[in-house]
Coordinates of C-alpha atoms and ligand atoms in Angstrom, one line a residue:
M1 CA 213.0 267.5 251.4
V2 CA 214.9 269.9 249.6
F3 CA 216.3 269.8 246.1
G4 CA 219.4 271.8 245.7
R5 CA 220.2 274.6 248.1
V6 CA 218.9 278.0 248.5
L7 CA 221.2 280.3 246.3
R8 CA 222.4 283.6 246.9
P9 CA 223.0 286.0 243.8
Q10 CA 226.6 285.9 244.4
A11 CA 226.4 282.2 244.2
L12 CA 225.6 282.2 240.4
G13 CA 229.3 282.0 239.3
P14 CA 232.7 283.5 240.1
T15 CA 232.1 287.3 239.4
R16 CA 235.9 288.4 240.0
G17 CA 237.0 290.6 237.1
L18 CA 233.3 290.5 235.6
Q19 CA 231.0 293.6 235.8
V20 CA 227.5 293.5 237.7
H21 CA 224.8 294.2 235.7
G22 CA 221.3 295.2 236.9
S23 CA 220.2 292.9 239.4
Y24 CA 222.2 289.8 237.6
G25 CA 225.7 289.0 238.6
G26 CA 226.3 288.7 235.0
L27 CA 228.4 286.0 233.2
Y28 CA 230.3 287.8 230.5
P29 CA 233.5 290.0 231.0
A30 CA 233.2 293.7 230.8
H31 CA 235.6 293.9 228.0
C32 CA 233.6 292.0 225.4
R33 CA 230.2 293.4 226.6
A34 CA 228.0 294.8 223.8
M35 CA 230.8 295.4 221.4
S36 CA 230.8 293.7 218.1
M37 CA 234.1 292.7 216.1
H38 CA 233.7 296.0 214.4
G39 CA 233.5 298.1 217.2
K40 CA 230.2 299.0 216.9
T41 CA 228.0 298.7 219.9
M42 CA 226.0 295.6 219.4
K43 CA 222.1 295.4 220.1
P44 CA 221.3 293.5 223.4
Y45 CA 219.1 290.5 223.1
Y46 CA 216.2 291.7 224.6
V47 CA 213.8 289.2 226.6
T48 CA 210.6 290.3 228.5
T49 CA 208.3 288.8 230.9
P50 CA 204.7 290.2 231.6
I51 CA 204.7 292.6 234.3
F52 CA 202.7 291.4 237.1
Y53 CA 199.7 293.2 238.7
P54 CA 200.5 293.5 242.4
N55 CA 196.8 292.9 243.6
A56 CA 197.6 289.7 245.2
V57 CA 200.9 288.2 246.2
P58 CA 202.5 286.1 243.6
H59 CA 201.3 282.6 242.6
I60 CA 203.0 279.6 240.7
G61 CA 201.9 281.1 237.3
H62 CA 203.8 284.1 237.7
L63 CA 206.9 282.3 238.2
Y64 CA 206.5 279.9 235.5
S65 CA 206.5 283.2 233.3
L66 CA 209.7 284.2 234.9
V67 CA 211.4 280.7 234.8
T68 CA 210.5 280.3 231.2
A69 CA 212.2 283.7 230.6
D70 CA 215.0 282.9 232.6
I71 CA 215.8 279.6 230.9
L72 CA 215.8 281.1 227.5
A73 CA 218.0 284.3 228.5
R74 CA 220.5 282.0 230.2
F75 CA 220.7 279.8 226.9
Q76 CA 221.1 282.9 224.9
R77 CA 224.0 284.0 227.2
L78 CA 225.8 280.6 226.9
T79 CA 225.4 280.5 223.1
H80 CA 226.0 284.2 222.4
P81 CA 228.8 285.0 225.4
H82 CA 229.7 288.3 223.5
Q83 CA 226.2 289.7 223.2
P84 CA 224.5 291.1 226.3
V85 CA 221.1 290.1 227.5
H86 CA 218.7 292.7 228.4
F87 CA 216.0 290.8 230.6
L88 CA 212.9 292.8 231.7
T89 CA 210.3 292.0 234.3
G90 CA 208.3 294.3 236.7
T91 CA 204.9 295.1 238.0
D92 CA 201.7 296.6 236.3
E93 CA 200.5 299.0 239.1
H94 CA 197.9 301.3 237.6
G95 CA 194.2 300.5 236.5
L96 CA 190.9 299.8 238.4
K97 CA 191.9 296.4 239.7
I98 CA 194.8 297.9 241.9
Q99 CA 192.6 300.9 242.6
K100 CA 189.7 298.6 244.0
A101 CA 192.3 296.3 245.9
A102 CA 193.8 299.3 247.6
R103 CA 190.8 300.9 248.8
D104 CA 189.2 297.7 249.9
Q105 CA 192.2 297.6 252.4
G106 CA 192.0 301.3 253.1
L107 CA 195.3 301.8 251.8
G108 CA 196.6 304.4 249.3
E109 CA 197.4 303.0 245.7
K110 CA 200.9 303.4 245.9
E111 CA 201.5 302.2 249.4
F112 CA 199.5 299.1 248.6
C113 CA 201.7 298.5 245.3
D114 CA 204.8 299.1 247.3
G115 CA 204.2 296.0 249.4
I116 CA 203.3 293.6 246.8
S117 CA 205.7 294.9 244.3
E118 CA 208.4 293.9 246.4
R119 CA 207.2 290.4 246.8
F120 CA 207.6 290.2 243.2
R121 CA 211.0 291.4 243.2
Y122 CA 212.0 288.7 245.9
L123 CA 210.2 286.1 244.0
A124 CA 212.4 286.8 241.3
K125 CA 215.5 287.0 243.4
R126 CA 214.6 283.8 245.4
A127 CA 214.3 281.8 241.9
D128 CA 217.5 282.8 240.5
I129 CA 215.8 284.8 237.8
S130 CA 218.6 286.6 235.8
H131 CA 216.7 289.7 235.0
T132 CA 218.5 293.0 234.3
R133 CA 215.6 295.4 235.0
F134 CA 212.7 295.3 237.3
I135 CA 210.4 298.2 236.4
R136 CA 207.4 299.6 238.2
T137 CA 204.6 301.6 236.2
T138 CA 204.6 304.0 238.9
E139 CA 208.3 305.2 237.9
K140 CA 208.6 308.3 236.3
A141 CA 210.6 307.2 233.5
H142 CA 207.7 304.7 232.4
H143 CA 205.3 307.8 233.1
D144 CA 207.1 309.8 230.6
A145 CA 207.3 306.9 228.3
V146 CA 203.4 306.3 228.1
T147 CA 202.7 310.2 228.0
H148 CA 205.1 310.3 224.9
L149 CA 203.6 307.6 223.1
W150 CA 200.2 308.9 223.5
R151 CA 201.2 312.1 222.1
E152 CA 203.0 310.4 219.4
L153 CA 199.8 308.5 218.3
D154 CA 197.7 311.5 218.6
A155 CA 200.0 313.7 216.5
R156 CA 199.5 310.9 213.7
G157 CA 195.9 311.2 214.1
L158 CA 195.4 307.9 215.1
I159 CA 193.5 308.7 218.4
Y160 CA 189.9 310.2 218.6
K161 CA 187.2 311.0 221.0
D162 CA 184.1 308.6 221.1
T163 CA 181.4 307.1 223.5
Y164 CA 182.0 303.4 224.5
A165 CA 179.2 301.2 225.6
G166 CA 180.2 297.8 226.4
W167 CA 180.8 295.4 229.5
Y168 CA 183.8 295.9 231.6
S169 CA 185.7 293.3 233.6
V170 CA 187.8 294.8 236.4
T171 CA 189.5 291.7 236.7
D172 CA 190.7 291.3 233.1
E173 CA 191.1 294.9 232.8
C174 CA 189.1 294.9 229.5
F175 CA 186.0 295.6 227.7
Y176 CA 184.0 293.0 226.2
T177 CA 181.1 293.1 223.3
E178 CA 177.7 291.3 223.7
A179 CA 178.8 288.4 221.9
Q180 CA 181.7 287.6 224.3
I181 CA 179.5 287.6 227.5
T182 CA 177.0 285.0 229.1
R183 CA 174.3 285.6 231.5
T184 CA 174.2 283.1 234.3
N185 CA 173.2 282.6 237.7
D186 CA 175.7 283.2 240.7
P187 CA 175.8 279.7 242.4
T188 CA 175.7 281.3 245.9
T189 CA 173.0 283.9 245.8
S190 CA 171.4 282.7 242.7
H191 CA 171.0 286.2 241.2
E192 CA 171.7 287.0 237.7
I193 CA 175.2 287.9 236.9
V194 CA 177.1 288.6 233.6
V195 CA 180.4 287.0 232.9
S196 CA 183.1 286.9 230.1
T197 CA 182.3 283.9 228.4
E198 CA 186.2 283.1 227.9
T199 CA 187.7 284.1 231.3
G200 CA 184.7 283.8 233.4
S201 CA 185.4 287.0 235.1
L202 CA 182.4 289.3 236.2
V203 CA 181.6 292.1 233.8
S204 CA 179.5 295.3 234.4
Y205 CA 177.8 297.5 231.7
S206 CA 179.1 301.1 231.3
S207 CA 178.5 303.6 228.7
E208 CA 181.1 306.3 228.8
E209 CA 183.1 309.0 227.0
T210 CA 186.3 307.3 225.8
Y211 CA 189.4 308.2 223.5
K212 CA 189.8 305.4 220.9
F213 CA 192.7 304.3 219.0
R214 CA 192.4 303.3 215.2
L215 CA 193.4 299.9 215.7
S216 CA 190.9 298.7 212.7
A217 CA 193.3 300.6 210.4
F218 CA 196.1 298.2 211.1
R219 CA 194.5 294.8 210.6
T220 CA 195.6 294.2 207.0
Q221 CA 199.3 295.4 207.9
L222 CA 199.1 293.0 211.0
L223 CA 197.9 289.9 209.1
H224 CA 200.8 290.4 206.5
H225 CA 203.3 290.7 208.9
F226 CA 202.1 287.6 210.6
L227 CA 201.8 285.6 207.4
A228 CA 205.4 286.8 206.4
N229 CA 206.6 285.7 209.9
P230 CA 205.1 282.2 210.6
S231 CA 207.4 281.6 213.6
S232 CA 206.8 285.0 215.2
I233 CA 204.2 283.7 217.6
Q234 CA 204.7 280.1 219.2
P235 CA 203.8 277.6 219.7
K236 CA 202.0 277.1 216.6
P237 CA 198.3 277.0 217.7
Y238 CA 198.7 280.4 219.1
Y239 CA 199.9 281.9 215.9
D240 CA 196.8 280.0 214.0
Q241 CA 194.4 281.5 216.3
I242 CA 195.7 285.2 215.7
V243 CA 195.9 284.6 211.9
R244 CA 192.4 283.3 212.1
Q245 CA 191.2 286.4 214.2
L246 CA 192.9 288.8 212.0
S247 CA 191.5 287.1 208.8
D248 CA 188.1 286.5 209.9
E249 CA 186.2 288.8 207.4
D250 CA 183.0 288.8 209.6
G251 CA 184.9 289.6 213.1
E252 CA 185.7 293.5 212.5
L253 CA 188.8 294.5 214.3
E254 CA 187.2 297.4 216.1
D255 CA 188.9 300.4 217.2
L256 CA 190.2 300.2 220.6
S257 CA 188.9 302.3 223.8
I258 CA 192.3 303.6 225.3
S259 CA 190.9 305.8 227.9
R260 CA 188.4 305.9 230.9
P261 CA 186.8 308.8 232.5
R262 CA 188.8 309.9 235.6
S263 CA 185.8 309.8 237.5
R264 CA 185.8 306.0 237.2
L265 CA 189.5 305.5 237.1
E266 CA 191.9 307.8 239.0
W267 CA 194.7 305.6 239.4
G268 CA 196.7 305.8 236.4
V269 CA 198.5 308.2 234.0
L270 CA 196.4 311.0 232.6
V271 CA 195.5 311.8 229.0
P272 CA 198.0 314.6 228.0
G273 CA 196.2 317.6 227.4
D274 CA 192.8 316.2 228.8
E275 CA 192.9 315.8 232.5
T276 CA 189.5 314.4 232.8
H277 CA 190.4 311.2 231.5
T278 CA 193.0 308.4 232.4
I279 CA 195.0 306.1 230.0
Y280 CA 193.8 302.7 229.9
V281 CA 196.0 300.6 232.0
W282 CA 196.7 298.0 228.9
I283 CA 198.2 301.0 226.8
D284 CA 200.1 302.1 230.0
A285 CA 201.3 298.1 230.7
L286 CA 202.4 297.3 227.2
T287 CA 204.5 300.5 226.8
V288 CA 206.7 299.0 229.6
Y289 CA 208.7 297.1 226.9
L290 CA 209.9 300.1 225.4
T291 CA 210.5 301.9 228.7
G292 CA 212.6 299.1 229.2
T293 CA 215.0 300.2 226.3
G294 CA 215.0 303.8 227.3
Y295 CA 212.1 305.0 225.2
P296 CA 211.4 307.8 224.2
W297 CA 214.9 307.7 222.5
A298 CA 216.3 310.9 222.7
D299 CA 218.5 310.0 219.7
G300 CA 215.9 308.2 217.8
R301 CA 215.8 304.5 216.6
E302 CA 219.6 304.1 216.9
A303 CA 219.3 304.8 220.6
G304 CA 216.4 302.2 220.8
E305 CA 218.5 299.7 219.3
K306 CA 221.1 300.3 221.8
G307 CA 218.5 299.9 224.3
G308 CA 217.4 296.5 223.0
W309 CA 214.5 297.4 220.8
P310 CA 212.9 295.5 219.0
A311 CA 212.5 292.9 221.8
D312 CA 213.9 289.2 220.7
L313 CA 211.4 287.1 222.6
Q314 CA 208.6 288.1 224.9
I315 CA 207.1 285.3 227.2
I316 CA 203.5 285.7 228.2
G317 CA 200.5 283.5 229.2
K318 CA 197.9 282.4 226.7
D319 CA 195.2 284.8 228.6
I320 CA 197.2 287.8 227.4
L321 CA 197.7 286.7 224.0
R322 CA 195.4 289.2 222.2
F323 CA 197.1 292.1 223.8
H324 CA 200.4 291.1 222.9
A325 CA 199.6 289.7 219.5
I326 CA 197.3 292.3 218.1
Y327 CA 197.1 295.5 220.3
F328 CA 200.8 296.2 220.6
P329 CA 202.0 295.2 217.3
A330 CA 199.4 297.6 216.1
I331 CA 200.6 300.6 218.2
L332 CA 204.1 299.9 216.9
L333 CA 203.0 299.8 213.5
A334 CA 201.1 303.1 214.3
L335 CA 204.5 304.7 215.3
S336 CA 206.5 303.1 212.5
L337 CA 208.5 300.9 215.1
P338 CA 209.9 297.4 214.3
L339 CA 207.8 294.6 215.7
P340 CA 209.2 292.0 218.4
K341 CA 210.7 289.2 216.8
T342 CA 209.0 286.1 218.7
L343 CA 206.1 285.9 221.1
L344 CA 206.2 282.7 223.0
T345 CA 202.9 281.8 224.7
H346 CA 202.6 279.4 227.4
A347 CA 199.6 277.5 228.8
H348 CA 198.5 277.8 232.4
W349 CA 199.1 275.7 235.5
T350 CA 196.0 274.2 237.1
S351 CA 195.7 273.1 240.8
N352 CA 193.8 269.7 241.1
Q353 CA 192.8 270.1 237.5
K354 CA 191.2 273.4 238.1
K355 CA 191.9 277.0 237.4
M356 CA 193.7 278.4 240.3
S357 CA 191.8 281.0 242.3
K358 CA 191.7 282.7 245.7
S359 CA 187.9 281.5 246.4
L360 CA 188.7 277.9 245.7
G361 CA 191.6 277.9 247.8
N362 CA 193.8 276.2 245.5
V363 CA 196.5 278.8 244.6
A364 CA 199.9 277.1 244.8
D365 CA 202.5 279.6 246.6
P366 CA 205.7 279.6 244.7
I367 CA 207.8 280.5 247.8
E368 CA 206.4 277.5 249.7
A369 CA 207.1 275.3 246.7
M370 CA 210.9 276.4 246.8
D371 CA 210.9 275.9 250.5
T372 CA 209.6 272.3 249.9
F373 CA 211.5 271.3 246.4
G374 CA 214.4 273.8 246.5
I375 CA 214.8 276.4 243.6
D376 CA 216.3 274.0 241.1
G377 CA 213.6 271.5 241.9
V378 CA 210.7 273.9 241.0
R379 CA 212.5 275.1 238.1
Y380 CA 213.0 271.6 237.0
Y381 CA 209.5 270.5 237.5
M382 CA 208.3 273.7 235.6
A383 CA 210.5 273.0 232.7
R384 CA 210.0 269.1 232.6
V385 CA 206.3 269.3 232.9
G386 CA 205.5 272.8 231.7
G387 CA 208.0 273.1 228.9
R388 CA 205.8 272.4 225.9
F389 CA 203.7 275.4 226.3
Q390 CA 200.6 274.5 224.6
N391 CA 198.3 272.5 227.0
D392 CA 197.7 273.4 230.6
V393 CA 199.3 271.1 233.3
D394 CA 198.5 270.4 236.7
W395 CA 200.2 271.6 239.8
S396 CA 200.8 268.6 242.2
S397 CA 203.4 267.9 244.9
K398 CA 203.2 264.3 244.2
Q399 CA 204.1 264.8 240.7
A400 CA 207.0 267.2 241.4
E401 CA 208.3 264.7 243.9
K402 CA 208.3 262.2 241.3
H403 CA 209.9 264.3 238.8
L404 CA 212.8 265.2 241.3
D405 CA 213.3 261.7 242.2
E406 CA 214.2 261.2 238.7
I407 CA 216.9 263.7 238.3
R408 CA 218.1 263.0 241.8
S409 CA 218.5 259.6 240.9
L410 CA 219.9 259.8 237.3
L411 CA 222.3 262.8 238.1
G412 CA 222.7 263.0 241.6
N413 CA 223.2 259.3 242.5
F414 CA 225.2 258.8 239.1
F415 CA 227.8 261.4 240.4
L416 CA 228.2 259.8 243.8
R417 CA 228.4 256.5 242.1
I418 CA 231.1 257.1 240.0
T419 CA 233.3 259.2 242.5
S420 CA 233.1 256.3 245.4
Q421 CA 236.2 255.1 246.7
A422 CA 235.8 251.7 245.2
I423 CA 236.1 253.2 241.8
R424 CA 239.1 255.3 242.7
S425 CA 240.9 252.4 244.1
K426 CA 240.6 250.5 240.8
L427 CA 241.6 253.6 238.8
S428 CA 244.8 253.8 240.8
L429 CA 245.8 250.4 239.1
M430 CA 245.4 251.4 235.6
T431 CA 248.4 251.8 233.6
D432 CA 249.7 254.3 231.0
P433 CA 249.1 254.9 228.3
R434 CA 245.5 256.0 229.0
P435 CA 243.2 256.2 226.0
T436 CA 241.6 259.3 225.1
L437 CA 238.0 260.0 224.9
S438 CA 238.2 259.8 221.0
E439 CA 240.1 256.5 221.3
L440 CA 237.3 255.3 223.7
S441 CA 234.5 256.2 221.5
S442 CA 236.1 254.5 218.5
S443 CA 235.2 251.0 217.5
T444 CA 238.6 249.8 217.7
Y445 CA 239.0 250.4 221.3
L446 CA 238.7 246.8 223.0
P447 CA 236.7 245.4 220.1
G448 CA 234.1 242.8 220.8
D449 CA 234.1 243.7 224.6
I450 CA 230.4 243.9 225.6
T451 CA 230.5 246.0 228.5
H452 CA 232.6 248.5 227.0
E453 CA 230.3 248.7 224.1
H454 CA 228.0 250.3 226.4
N455 CA 230.3 253.1 227.2
R456 CA 230.9 253.5 223.5
Q457 CA 227.1 254.1 222.8
V458 CA 227.2 256.7 225.4
L459 CA 229.9 258.7 224.1
V460 CA 228.3 258.6 220.6
M461 CA 225.1 259.9 222.2
L462 CA 227.3 262.5 223.6
E463 CA 228.8 263.6 220.4
N464 CA 225.4 265.3 219.6
L465 CA 223.8 266.1 222.6
G466 CA 225.1 269.8 222.9
S467 CA 224.0 270.5 219.4
S468 CA 220.6 268.8 219.8
V469 CA 219.8 270.5 222.9
R470 CA 220.9 273.6 221.4
S471 CA 218.3 273.4 218.6
N472 CA 215.6 272.4 220.8
L473 CA 216.2 275.5 222.8
E474 CA 216.6 277.8 219.7
C475 CA 213.0 276.6 218.7
L476 CA 211.9 277.2 222.3
E477 CA 211.3 273.4 223.1
V478 CA 212.3 273.4 226.7
A479 CA 210.6 270.2 227.5
E480 CA 211.8 268.6 224.6
A481 CA 215.5 269.8 225.5
L482 CA 215.3 268.0 228.7
D483 CA 213.9 264.9 227.3
Q484 CA 217.2 264.4 225.5
I485 CA 219.4 265.3 228.5
M486 CA 217.4 262.8 230.5
L487 CA 217.6 260.1 227.8
C488 CA 221.5 260.6 228.0
L489 CA 221.7 260.4 231.5
K490 CA 219.4 257.1 231.5
Q491 CA 221.8 255.7 229.2
A492 CA 224.9 256.6 231.0
N493 CA 223.4 255.3 234.4
A494 CA 222.5 251.8 232.3
A495 CA 226.2 251.7 231.1
M496 CA 227.5 251.9 234.6
T497 CA 225.2 249.3 236.1
S498 CA 226.5 247.0 233.0
T499 CA 229.8 247.8 232.9
R500 CA 230.3 247.7 237.3
P501 CA 233.3 249.6 237.0
W502 CA 233.6 249.3 240.9
A503 CA 234.3 245.5 240.4
S504 CA 236.0 245.5 236.9
D505 CA 239.3 245.2 235.1
P506 CA 241.0 248.7 235.6
T507 CA 240.9 249.5 231.8
I508 CA 236.9 249.1 231.9
T509 CA 237.0 251.0 235.1
Y510 CA 238.8 253.6 233.6
A511 CA 236.8 253.6 230.4
S512 CA 233.7 253.9 232.5
Y513 CA 234.9 256.5 234.7
T514 CA 236.1 258.7 231.7
T515 CA 233.0 258.4 229.9
S516 CA 230.7 259.2 232.8
L517 CA 232.6 262.4 233.9
E518 CA 232.2 263.2 230.3
T519 CA 228.6 262.7 230.7
L520 CA 228.6 264.8 233.8
R521 CA 230.5 267.7 231.9
I522 CA 228.2 267.8 229.1
V523 CA 225.0 267.5 230.8
G524 CA 226.1 269.8 233.5
L525 CA 226.7 272.4 230.8
C526 CA 223.4 271.7 229.0
L527 CA 221.5 272.0 232.4
Q528 CA 222.8 275.2 233.1
P529 CA 219.9 277.4 231.8
I530 CA 217.5 275.0 233.5
I531 CA 219.0 274.6 236.9
P532 CA 221.6 276.9 237.1
S533 CA 222.9 276.4 240.9
T534 CA 222.8 272.5 240.7
S535 CA 224.8 272.9 237.4
N536 CA 227.2 275.1 238.6
K537 CA 227.6 273.0 241.9
L538 CA 228.4 270.0 239.5
L539 CA 230.8 271.8 237.3
D540 CA 232.6 273.2 240.5
A541 CA 233.1 269.7 241.6
L542 CA 234.3 268.5 238.1
G543 CA 236.6 271.5 238.2
I544 CA 235.4 272.9 235.1
R545 CA 237.0 276.5 234.4
S546 CA 234.5 279.2 234.3
G547 CA 235.8 280.2 230.9
E548 CA 234.8 276.6 229.7
R549 CA 231.2 276.7 230.5
T550 CA 229.8 278.4 227.3
W551 CA 227.8 276.3 224.7
E552 CA 230.9 275.8 222.4
F553 CA 232.2 273.7 225.4
T554 CA 229.4 271.0 225.0
K555 CA 231.2 269.1 222.2
L556 CA 232.7 265.9 223.2
G557 CA 236.3 266.4 224.7
R558 CA 236.2 270.1 224.6
G559 CA 236.8 270.8 228.2
K560 CA 238.8 269.4 230.8
V561 CA 237.8 267.6 234.0
E562 CA 240.0 268.1 236.9
N563 CA 240.5 267.5 240.6
V564 CA 237.0 265.7 240.9
K565 CA 235.4 266.0 244.1
G566 CA 232.3 263.8 245.1
V567 CA 229.5 266.1 246.5
A568 CA 225.9 265.7 247.1
L569 CA 224.3 267.6 244.4
F570 CA 220.9 267.3 246.0
E571 CA 220.0 267.0 249.6
G572 CA 217.9 264.2 250.7
K573 CA 217.7 260.5 249.9
Q574 CA 220.5 258.9 247.9
I575 CA 219.6 255.8 246.5
V576 CA 222.5 253.1 245.8
A577 CA 222.2 249.7 244.7
K578 CA 222.8 247.2 247.5
E579 CA 225.5 245.2 245.7
E580 CA 227.5 248.6 244.8
R581 CA 226.9 249.8 248.3
K582 CA 228.7 246.9 249.9
I583 CA 231.6 247.1 247.3
Q584 CA 231.9 250.7 247.8
G585 CA 232.1 250.9 251.5
G586 CA 233.1 254.7 252.0
R587 CA 232.6 257.5 249.6
G588 CA 235.6 259.4 247.9
Ligands
MSP601 N1 199.8 292.8 234.2 C1 199.2 292.0 233.0 C2 200.3 291.8 232.0 C3 200.6 293.1 231.4 S1 202.2 292.6 230.3 C4 202.4 294.2 229.6 C5 198.8 290.6 233.8 N2 199.4 290.2 234.9 S2 199.0 289.0 235.6 O1 199.7 289.1 237.3 O2 197.8 288.8 236.0 O3 199.7 287.8 234.7 C6 201.1 287.8 234.3 C7 201.5 286.5 234.0 O4 201.2 285.5 234.8 C8 200.8 286.3 232.8 O5 201.7 285.6 231.6 C9 199.9 285.2 233.0 O6 199.5 284.5 231.9 C10 200.6 284.4 234.1 N3 199.5 283.6 234.5 C11 198.7 283.9 235.8 N4 198.1 282.8 236.2 C12 198.7 281.6 235.5 C13 198.8 280.3 235.7 N5 197.6 279.8 236.4 N6 199.5 279.6 235.0 C14 200.3 280.0 234.1 N7 200.6 281.3 234.1 C15 199.6 282.2 234.4 O7 198.3 289.8 232.9

């Protein structure tokens, strides 16, 4: 069963007269892009996802990072239509993990990455992700940015040569200390193995020459930054975790190993001035957020700002919090660059309550999921179940189906019910003057009429819907925003069932019809960031002009519904009550 239809990029909305920006068929007219009222170039709102390791094909967790970022990027465009949104994603192609995966398949690293990187690019396109830039870390521009960043750190005396002895995990691409590992027995071979306590990934001991970054010098500064910016890491438990780590007097923040001998790691950017070392893949990867703004900026910080720096919103999974909340900000402080404003950290999707892994064979395929549930079906499920970000959630087809039934019924069927032939016939009997929305929502319209009271309550709820959904999304509360939208739809459906507009007096039919269309218009606008193609279909069917789809139009009575055409918003089953079906006969 399919939820929604597969959407091609050009179906994102009318683009006539609009300039296409990056891979996203933009929403704002070219003339207002990037210019503030004073004619000064406006800093773009800059959103990033992690860049994905192309050592294996994408899974549902990767799509989750992308969809979360996309919801918030789309929301930003709707609330600030004059500010461009710069939205970066891409693939993280260097490092031991990739080197090993490529060699295992007898392929050159670049050739190996070409194929899988393309799969990530396709995933983003297929899922209607509105990114404006897809970077591969093997691009020359990125190579230059990494080399420049290294030189800058070196010039400031923040890099030194040392030896490193510790436990390295190829899977996690990082070193662990003795306190962070566990000795255990391999369940299949019974041989002793050593794993990271936190991630369970296999580690092996190595002692080698390395360059180090003076991370320890930035601990106090980082702590002050986070204490002064309590909403910079969200949700709160992740913020608390970082503040705890930084303030833990016993736990030294050790200097960070930032290179590996080239004899071990060949696949990466070489250390400038010492070709026997390769730059550590995380330094390489984190620099991508700067590369995405045109770093190294030829004209200094102002050019960086034009390119979007600092990032306004970074989306990451909880497994990579330390890299984004400690290592990267420390490097930025070292370079005297402003820090990203908000880091949104999400928990993980499990499958059958277990961590997804190839060996367990429980990895959910995002493309298959979109084939089954439709693009918006998957996006909706991710937002509804995964939109609180704090706790791990389980991916299950049964649950997906259950949640999709909810929106198919409350939105899809609701729309078909209100546009039925029976209601249209009743409406033709309505005589002038026709009440306005504000008259309908006032308690003086049909006073004492119990059935109309249901409509009035819906209108009262609609009055605040746009602004409360906005506050939720501004606070990065995606699931909570959906809760409100769904609550409103439930109330509107209940009102329709109580008022029975297909069998009522034309005055009530008209009141119900107008209330329901206004519900659909406002809900359709609010759902745009989450299920963009279904919302577009709905707004098109309501005849809402493209210029009347930004957030300011979510106010009651602020937009005009015209030439309503009843269409199926979702493919698949339509559930219509028996009595209603009998009366309705045909569909409009
Ligand atoms: N390449 C690094 C990121 C570098 S960013 C400068 C990396 N890549 S990854 O491919 O392993 O993961 C990318 C994103 O997918 C991370 O945000 C990670 O948390 C997310 N997910 C991977 N598995 C996941 C789940 N099972 N569930 C949800 N998201 C998870 O880390």
